[in-house]
Coordinates of C-alpha atoms and ligand atoms in Angstrom, one line a residue:
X1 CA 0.0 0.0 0.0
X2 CA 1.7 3.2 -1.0
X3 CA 1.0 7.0 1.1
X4 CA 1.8 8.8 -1.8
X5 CA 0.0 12.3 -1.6
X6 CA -2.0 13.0 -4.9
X7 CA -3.3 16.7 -5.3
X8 CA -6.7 16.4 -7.0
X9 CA -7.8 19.7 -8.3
X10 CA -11.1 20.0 -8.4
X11 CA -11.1 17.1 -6.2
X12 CA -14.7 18.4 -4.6
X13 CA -16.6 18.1 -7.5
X14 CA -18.3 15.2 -9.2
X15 CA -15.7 13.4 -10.8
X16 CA -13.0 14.3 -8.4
X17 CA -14.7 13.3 -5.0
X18 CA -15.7 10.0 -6.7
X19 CA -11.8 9.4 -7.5
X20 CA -10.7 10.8 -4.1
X21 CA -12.7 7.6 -2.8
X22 CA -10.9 5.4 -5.2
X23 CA -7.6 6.8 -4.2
X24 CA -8.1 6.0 -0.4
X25 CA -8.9 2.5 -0.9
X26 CA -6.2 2.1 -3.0
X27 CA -3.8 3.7 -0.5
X28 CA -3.4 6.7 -1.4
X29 CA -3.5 10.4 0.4
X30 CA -5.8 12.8 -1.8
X31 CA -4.9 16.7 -1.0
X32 CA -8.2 18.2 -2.1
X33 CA -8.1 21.6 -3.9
X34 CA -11.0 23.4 -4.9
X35 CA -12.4 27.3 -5.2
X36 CA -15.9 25.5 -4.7
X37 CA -18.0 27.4 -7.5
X38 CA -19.2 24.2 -8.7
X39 CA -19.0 22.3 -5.6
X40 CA -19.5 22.5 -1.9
X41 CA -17.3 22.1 1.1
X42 CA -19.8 19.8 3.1
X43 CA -18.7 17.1 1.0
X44 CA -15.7 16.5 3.0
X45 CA -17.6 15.1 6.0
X46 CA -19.5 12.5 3.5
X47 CA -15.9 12.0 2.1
X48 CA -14.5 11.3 5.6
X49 CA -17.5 9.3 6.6
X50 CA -17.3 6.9 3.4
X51 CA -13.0 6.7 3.3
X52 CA -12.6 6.7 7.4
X53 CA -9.6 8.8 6.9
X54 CA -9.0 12.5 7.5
X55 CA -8.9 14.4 3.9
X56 CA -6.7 17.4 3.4
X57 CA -9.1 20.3 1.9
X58 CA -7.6 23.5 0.5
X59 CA -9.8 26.2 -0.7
X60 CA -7.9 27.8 -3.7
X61 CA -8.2 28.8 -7.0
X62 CA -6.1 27.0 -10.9
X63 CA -6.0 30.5 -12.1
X64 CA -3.8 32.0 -8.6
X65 CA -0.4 30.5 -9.6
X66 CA 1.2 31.2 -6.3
X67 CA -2.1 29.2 -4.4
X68 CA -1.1 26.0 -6.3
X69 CA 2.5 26.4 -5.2
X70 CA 2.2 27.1 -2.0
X71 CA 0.3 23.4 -1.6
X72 CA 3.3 21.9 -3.4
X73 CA 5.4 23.6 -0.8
X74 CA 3.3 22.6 2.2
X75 CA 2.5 18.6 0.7
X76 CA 4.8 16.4 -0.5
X77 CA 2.8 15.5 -3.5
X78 CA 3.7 13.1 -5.8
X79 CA 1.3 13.6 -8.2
X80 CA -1.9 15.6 -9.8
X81 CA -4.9 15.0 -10.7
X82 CA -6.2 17.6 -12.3
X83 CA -10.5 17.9 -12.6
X84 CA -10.9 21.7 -11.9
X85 CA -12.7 23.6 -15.1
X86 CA -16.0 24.8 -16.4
X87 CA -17.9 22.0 -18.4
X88 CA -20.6 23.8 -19.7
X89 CA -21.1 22.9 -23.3
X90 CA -23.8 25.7 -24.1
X91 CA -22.1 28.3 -21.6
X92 CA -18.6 28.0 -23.3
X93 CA -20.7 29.1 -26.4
X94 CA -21.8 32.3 -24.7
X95 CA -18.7 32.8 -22.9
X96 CA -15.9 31.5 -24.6
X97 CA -13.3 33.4 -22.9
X98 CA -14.1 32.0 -19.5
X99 CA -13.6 28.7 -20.8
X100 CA -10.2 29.3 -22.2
X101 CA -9.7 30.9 -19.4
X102 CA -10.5 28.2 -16.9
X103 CA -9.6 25.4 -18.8
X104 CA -6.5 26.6 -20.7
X105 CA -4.8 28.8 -18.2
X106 CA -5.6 27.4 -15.4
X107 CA -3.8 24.0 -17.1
X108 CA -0.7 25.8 -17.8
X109 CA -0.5 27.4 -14.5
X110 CA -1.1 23.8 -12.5
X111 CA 1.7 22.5 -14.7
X112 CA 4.0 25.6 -14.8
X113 CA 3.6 25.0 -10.7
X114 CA 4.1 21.5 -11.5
X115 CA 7.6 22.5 -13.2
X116 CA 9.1 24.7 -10.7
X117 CA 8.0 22.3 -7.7
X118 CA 9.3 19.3 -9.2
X119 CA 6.1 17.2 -9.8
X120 CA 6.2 15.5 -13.1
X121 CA 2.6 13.1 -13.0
X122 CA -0.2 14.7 -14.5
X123 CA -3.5 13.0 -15.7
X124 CA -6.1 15.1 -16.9
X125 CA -9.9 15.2 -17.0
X126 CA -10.5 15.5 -21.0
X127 CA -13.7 14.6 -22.8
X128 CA -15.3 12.4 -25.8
X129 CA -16.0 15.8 -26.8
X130 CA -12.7 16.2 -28.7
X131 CA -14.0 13.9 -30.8
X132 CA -16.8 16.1 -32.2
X133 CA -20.0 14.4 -34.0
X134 CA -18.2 11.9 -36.2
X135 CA -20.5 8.9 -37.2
X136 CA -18.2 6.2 -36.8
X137 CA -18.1 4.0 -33.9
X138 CA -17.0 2.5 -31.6
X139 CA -14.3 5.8 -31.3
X140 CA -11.0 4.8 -30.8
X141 CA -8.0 6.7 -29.4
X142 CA -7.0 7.0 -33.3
X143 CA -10.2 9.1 -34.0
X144 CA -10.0 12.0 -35.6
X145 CA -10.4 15.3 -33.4
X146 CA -13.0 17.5 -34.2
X147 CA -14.6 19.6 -31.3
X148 CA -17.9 21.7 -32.0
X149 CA -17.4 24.2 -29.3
X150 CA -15.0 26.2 -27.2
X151 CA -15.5 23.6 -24.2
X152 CA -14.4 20.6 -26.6
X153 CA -11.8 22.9 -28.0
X154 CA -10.4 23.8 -24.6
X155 CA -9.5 20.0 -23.4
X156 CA -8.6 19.5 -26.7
X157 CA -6.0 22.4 -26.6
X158 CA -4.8 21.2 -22.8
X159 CA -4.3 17.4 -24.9
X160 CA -1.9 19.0 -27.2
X161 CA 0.1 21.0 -24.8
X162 CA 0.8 17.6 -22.7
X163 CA 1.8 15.9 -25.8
X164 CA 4.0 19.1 -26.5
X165 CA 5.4 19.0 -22.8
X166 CA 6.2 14.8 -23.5
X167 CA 8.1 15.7 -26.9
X168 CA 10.3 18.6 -24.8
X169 CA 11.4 15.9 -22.4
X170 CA 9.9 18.3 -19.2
X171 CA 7.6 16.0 -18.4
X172 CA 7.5 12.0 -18.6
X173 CA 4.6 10.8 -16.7
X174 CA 1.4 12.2 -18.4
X175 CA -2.2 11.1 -19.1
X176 CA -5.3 12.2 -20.9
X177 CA -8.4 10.7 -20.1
X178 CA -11.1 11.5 -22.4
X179 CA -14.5 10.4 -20.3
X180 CA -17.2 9.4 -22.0
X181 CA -20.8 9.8 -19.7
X182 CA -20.0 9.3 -16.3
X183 CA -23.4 8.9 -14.7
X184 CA -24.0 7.0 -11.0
X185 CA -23.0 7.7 -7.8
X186 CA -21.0 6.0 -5.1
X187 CA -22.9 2.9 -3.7
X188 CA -23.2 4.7 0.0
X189 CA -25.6 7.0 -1.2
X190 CA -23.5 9.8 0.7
X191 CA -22.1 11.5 -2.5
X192 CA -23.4 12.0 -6.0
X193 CA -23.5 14.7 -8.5
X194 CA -25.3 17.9 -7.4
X195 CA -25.4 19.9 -10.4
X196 CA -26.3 24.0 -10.3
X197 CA -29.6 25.0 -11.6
X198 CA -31.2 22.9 -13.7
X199 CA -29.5 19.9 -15.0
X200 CA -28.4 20.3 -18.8
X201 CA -27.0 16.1 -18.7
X202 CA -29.6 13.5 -19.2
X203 CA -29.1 11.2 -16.2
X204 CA -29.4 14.2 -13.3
X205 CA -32.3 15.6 -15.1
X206 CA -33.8 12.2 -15.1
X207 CA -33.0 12.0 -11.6
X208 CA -34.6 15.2 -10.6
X209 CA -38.0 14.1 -12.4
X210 CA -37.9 11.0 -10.7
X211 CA -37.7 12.6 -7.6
X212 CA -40.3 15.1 -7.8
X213 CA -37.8 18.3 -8.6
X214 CA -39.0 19.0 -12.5
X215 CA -42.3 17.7 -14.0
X216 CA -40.7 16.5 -17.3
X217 CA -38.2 15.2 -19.3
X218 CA -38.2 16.3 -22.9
X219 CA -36.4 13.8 -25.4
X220 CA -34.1 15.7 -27.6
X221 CA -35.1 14.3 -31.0
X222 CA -36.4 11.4 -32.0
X223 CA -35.5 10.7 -35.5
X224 CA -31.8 10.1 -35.4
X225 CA -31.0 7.0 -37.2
X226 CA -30.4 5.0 -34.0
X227 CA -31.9 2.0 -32.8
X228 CA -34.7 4.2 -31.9
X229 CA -34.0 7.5 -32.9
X230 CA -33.1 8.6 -29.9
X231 CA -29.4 10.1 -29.4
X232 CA -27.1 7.0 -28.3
X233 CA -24.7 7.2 -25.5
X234 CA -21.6 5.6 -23.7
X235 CA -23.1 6.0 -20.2
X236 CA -20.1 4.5 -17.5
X237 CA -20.5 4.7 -13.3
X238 CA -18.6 7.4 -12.0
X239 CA -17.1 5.0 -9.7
X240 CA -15.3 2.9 -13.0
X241 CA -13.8 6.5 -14.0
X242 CA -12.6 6.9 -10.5
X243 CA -11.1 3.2 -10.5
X244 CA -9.7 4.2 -14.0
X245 CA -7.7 7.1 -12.6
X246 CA -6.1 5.1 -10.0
X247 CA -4.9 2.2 -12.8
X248 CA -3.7 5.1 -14.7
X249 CA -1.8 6.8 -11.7
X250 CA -0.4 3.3 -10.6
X251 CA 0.8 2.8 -14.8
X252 CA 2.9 6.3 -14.6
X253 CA 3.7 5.1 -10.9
X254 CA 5.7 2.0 -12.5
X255 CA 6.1 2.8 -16.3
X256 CA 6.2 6.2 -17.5
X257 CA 5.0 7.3 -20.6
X258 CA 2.1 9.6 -22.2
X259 CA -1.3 8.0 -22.1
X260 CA -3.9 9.5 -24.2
X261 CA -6.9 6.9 -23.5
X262 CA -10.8 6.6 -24.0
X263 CA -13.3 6.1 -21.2
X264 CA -16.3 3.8 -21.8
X265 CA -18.0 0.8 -21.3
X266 CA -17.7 0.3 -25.0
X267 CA -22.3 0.2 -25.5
X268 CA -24.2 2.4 -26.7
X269 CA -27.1 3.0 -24.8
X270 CA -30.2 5.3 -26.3
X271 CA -32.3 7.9 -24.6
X272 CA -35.3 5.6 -24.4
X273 CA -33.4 2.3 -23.2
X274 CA -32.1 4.5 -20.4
X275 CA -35.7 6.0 -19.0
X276 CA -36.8 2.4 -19.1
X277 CA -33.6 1.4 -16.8
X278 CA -33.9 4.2 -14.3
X279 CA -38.1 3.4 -14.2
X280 CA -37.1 0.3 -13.3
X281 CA -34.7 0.9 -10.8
X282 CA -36.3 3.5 -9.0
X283 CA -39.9 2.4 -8.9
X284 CA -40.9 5.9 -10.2
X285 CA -42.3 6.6 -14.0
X286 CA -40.9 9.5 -15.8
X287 CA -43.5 11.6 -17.5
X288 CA -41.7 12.5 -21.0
X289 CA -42.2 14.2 -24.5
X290 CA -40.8 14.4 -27.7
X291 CA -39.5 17.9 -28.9
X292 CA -36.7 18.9 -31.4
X293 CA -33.3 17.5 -32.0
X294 CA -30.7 20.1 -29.9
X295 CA -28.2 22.0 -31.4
X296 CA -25.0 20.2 -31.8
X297 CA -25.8 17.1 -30.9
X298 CA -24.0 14.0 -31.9
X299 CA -26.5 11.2 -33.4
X300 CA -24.2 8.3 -31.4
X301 CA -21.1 7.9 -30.1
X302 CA -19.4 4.9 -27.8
X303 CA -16.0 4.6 -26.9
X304 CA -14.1 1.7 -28.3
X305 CA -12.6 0.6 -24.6
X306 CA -9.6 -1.9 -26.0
X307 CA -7.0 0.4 -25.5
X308 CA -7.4 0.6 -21.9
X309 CA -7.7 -2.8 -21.2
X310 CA -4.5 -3.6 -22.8
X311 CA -2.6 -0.5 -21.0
X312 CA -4.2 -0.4 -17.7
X313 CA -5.5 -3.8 -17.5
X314 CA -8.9 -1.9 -16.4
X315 CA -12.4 -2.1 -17.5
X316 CA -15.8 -0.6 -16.9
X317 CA -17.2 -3.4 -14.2
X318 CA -20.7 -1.6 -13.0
X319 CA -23.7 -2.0 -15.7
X320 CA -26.3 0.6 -16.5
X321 CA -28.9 -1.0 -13.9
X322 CA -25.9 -0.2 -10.8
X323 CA -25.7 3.3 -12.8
X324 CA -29.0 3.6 -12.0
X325 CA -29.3 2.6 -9.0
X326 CA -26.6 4.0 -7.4
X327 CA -27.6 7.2 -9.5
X328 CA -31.5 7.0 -7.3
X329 CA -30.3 6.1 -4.0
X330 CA -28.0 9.1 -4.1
X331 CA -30.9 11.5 -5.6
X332 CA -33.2 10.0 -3.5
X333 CA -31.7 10.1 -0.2
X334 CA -30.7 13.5 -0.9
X335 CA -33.2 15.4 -2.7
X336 CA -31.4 19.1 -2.9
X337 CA -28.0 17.6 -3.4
X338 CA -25.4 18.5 -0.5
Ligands
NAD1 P1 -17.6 19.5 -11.5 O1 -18.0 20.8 -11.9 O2 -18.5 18.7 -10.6 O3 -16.1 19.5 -10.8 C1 -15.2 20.5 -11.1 C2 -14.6 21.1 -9.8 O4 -13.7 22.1 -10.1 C3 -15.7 21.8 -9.0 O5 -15.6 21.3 -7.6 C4 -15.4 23.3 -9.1 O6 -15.7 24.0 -7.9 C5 -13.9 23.2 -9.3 N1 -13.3 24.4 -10.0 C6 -13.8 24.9 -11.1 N2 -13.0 26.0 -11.5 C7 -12.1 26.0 -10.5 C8 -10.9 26.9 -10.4 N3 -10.7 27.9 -11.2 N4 -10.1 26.7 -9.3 C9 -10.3 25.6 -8.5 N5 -11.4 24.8 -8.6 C10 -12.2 25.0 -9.6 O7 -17.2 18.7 -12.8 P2 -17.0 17.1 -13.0 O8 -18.2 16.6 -13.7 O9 -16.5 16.5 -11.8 O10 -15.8 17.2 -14.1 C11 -14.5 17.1 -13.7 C12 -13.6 17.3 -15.0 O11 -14.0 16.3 -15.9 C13 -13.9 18.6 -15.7 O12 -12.6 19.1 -16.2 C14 -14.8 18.2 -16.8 O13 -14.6 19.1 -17.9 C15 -14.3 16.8 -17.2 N6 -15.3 16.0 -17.8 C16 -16.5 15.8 -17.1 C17 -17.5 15.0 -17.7 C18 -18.8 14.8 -17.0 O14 -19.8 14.4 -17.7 N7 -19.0 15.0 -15.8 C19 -17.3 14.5 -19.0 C20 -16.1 14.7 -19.6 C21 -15.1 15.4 -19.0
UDP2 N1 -31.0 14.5 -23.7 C1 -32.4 14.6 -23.8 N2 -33.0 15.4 -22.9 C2 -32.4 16.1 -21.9 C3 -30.9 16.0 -21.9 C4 -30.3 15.2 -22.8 O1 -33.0 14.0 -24.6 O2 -33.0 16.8 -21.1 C5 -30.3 13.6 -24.7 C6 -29.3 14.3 -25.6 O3 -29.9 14.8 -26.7 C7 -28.3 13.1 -25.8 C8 -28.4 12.3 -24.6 O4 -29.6 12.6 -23.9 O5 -28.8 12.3 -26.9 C9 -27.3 12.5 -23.6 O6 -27.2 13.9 -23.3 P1 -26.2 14.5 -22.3 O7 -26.3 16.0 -22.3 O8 -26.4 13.8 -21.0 O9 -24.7 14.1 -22.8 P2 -23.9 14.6 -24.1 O10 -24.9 14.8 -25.2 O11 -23.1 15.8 -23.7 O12 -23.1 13.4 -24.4

């Protein structure tokens, strides 16, 4: 069992506490840091409560350079995990420059803090959204890039400065992980995602209508030419991607190298087949409509998985009724989030 402290920016948020949890029972020591405007500081009691182990918190902002290197200087971390960024596909369209803001600066200044404190493992959050609306599935890590909007753009842009930082020989331990649709929640019901306003994600909207929260879920489209016409996803348990960060922290650990690898479960599941699922496991109906297609939407895409099997020797374990599940126990027990 290693005690190797592991900074997870962002580390509050949906993703991030998820992983923290991963990284405990793994062995690890996560050093939480977060400005919490997506997130809240109550999680860290649920954190402690799940893990049984006191979790270093710091409140701080990725854009303050001298924040992140004054947690270098006070933890002896050997590497980061780094989550923090806007995600908002339709916001990034509105505000653009808050998203390269965020997602670009902020990058450079967690590495640049990186450099100069003598960290060298970095795996970052990226997204299936590189890959843009390309009609050819299952996506591999060979697929071409294509992202419709500045959010996709921005990960994409962090991708290609860590493959520039691998070339220059600063930086040797490096991974990109481009999720697919992490939906679910821990099994302990005590964390889950809590999203701002009203949910723009299928699953947490879903969620919310189950619960009583919204009245109705509209389908985006039902003429796509899917299964049913409904947009297909790669939905995987947010508890896989955590499991997936630790195999790829433990590769770099022992191996080295630059991993640019896709997320999944490898299925394509569609809008309808996923209402049924989350009926089913939470004993609720969801009242639901047709209405028009939304802008920028892909038709289908699923993540060919292979590549991360071979590498990290992991794969997605949890199926889309746990997704569910875990997803309604978490809503459920918790109704307004934290
Ligand atoms: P989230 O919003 O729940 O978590 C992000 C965390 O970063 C939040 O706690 C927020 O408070 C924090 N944060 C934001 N800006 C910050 C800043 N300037 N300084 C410090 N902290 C800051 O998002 P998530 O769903 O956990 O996603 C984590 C990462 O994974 C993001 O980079 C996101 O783009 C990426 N990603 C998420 C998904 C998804 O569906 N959830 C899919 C693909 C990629
Ligand atoms: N979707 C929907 N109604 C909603 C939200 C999403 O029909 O209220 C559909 C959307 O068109 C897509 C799928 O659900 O086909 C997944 O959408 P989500 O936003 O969760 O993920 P993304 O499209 O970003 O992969």
């Amino acid at each position: 069992m290693s005690q190797e402290k592991i900074l997870l920016t962002g580390g509050s948020g949906y993703v991030g506490s998820h992983s923290c949890v991963a990284l405990c029972e793994a062995g690890y020591q996560p050093v939480i840091f977060d400005n919490f405007s997506n997130s809240s500081p109550k999680i860290l009691d649920r954190l402690e409560q799940i893990t049984k182990t006191k979790i270093t918190l710091v409140e701080g902002d990725i854009l303050n350079f001298n924040q992140i290197v004054n947690v270098f200087q006070q933890h002896n971390i050997k590497a980061v995990m780094h989550f923090a960024g806007c995600k908002a596909v339709d916001d990034s369209v509105k505000n653009p420059l808050k998203y390269y803001r965020s997602n670009v600066s902020g990058s450079i200044n967690i590495i640049d803090a990186m450099k100069v404190s003598g960290v060298d493992v970095f795996i970052f959050s990226s997204s299936a959204t590189i890959f843009g609306d390309l009609n050819v599935n299952p996506i591999s890590e060979s697929a071409t890039f294509s992202p419709k909007n500045p959010y996709g753009k921005t990960k994409l842009f962090v991708e290609e400065i860590i493959a520039d930082l691998f070339g220059s020989g600063c930086f040797s331990n490096l991974a990109a992980l481009r999720y697919f649709n992490p939906v679910g929640a821990h099994h302990s019901g005590l964390i889950g995602e809590d999203p701002k306003g009203v949910p723009q994600n299928l699953m947490p909207y879903l969620a919310q209508v189950a619960v009583g929260r919204l009245s109705k879920l509209e389908i985006f489209g039902r003429d796509y030419p899917t299964k049913d016409g409904t947009g297909v996803r790669d939905y995987i348990h947010v508890m896989d991607v955590a499991d997936a960060h630790v195999a790829t922290l433990d590769y770099l650990l022992s191996n080295g190298g630059y991993l640019p690898i896709n997320l999944g479960t490898g299925n394509g599941v569609s809008v309808l087949e996923l209402i049924r699922t989350f009926e089913k496991a939470s004993g609720h109906s969801i009242p639901w409509s047709f209405g028009p297609r939304r802008k920028g939407d892909a038709a289908e895409y699923y993540a060919d998985p292979s590549l991360a099997k071979k590498k990290l020797g992991w794969s997605a374990k949890r199926n889309l009724d746990t997704m569910c599940s875990d997803m309604w126990r978490w809503q459920s027990e918790n109704p307004h989030g934290y």
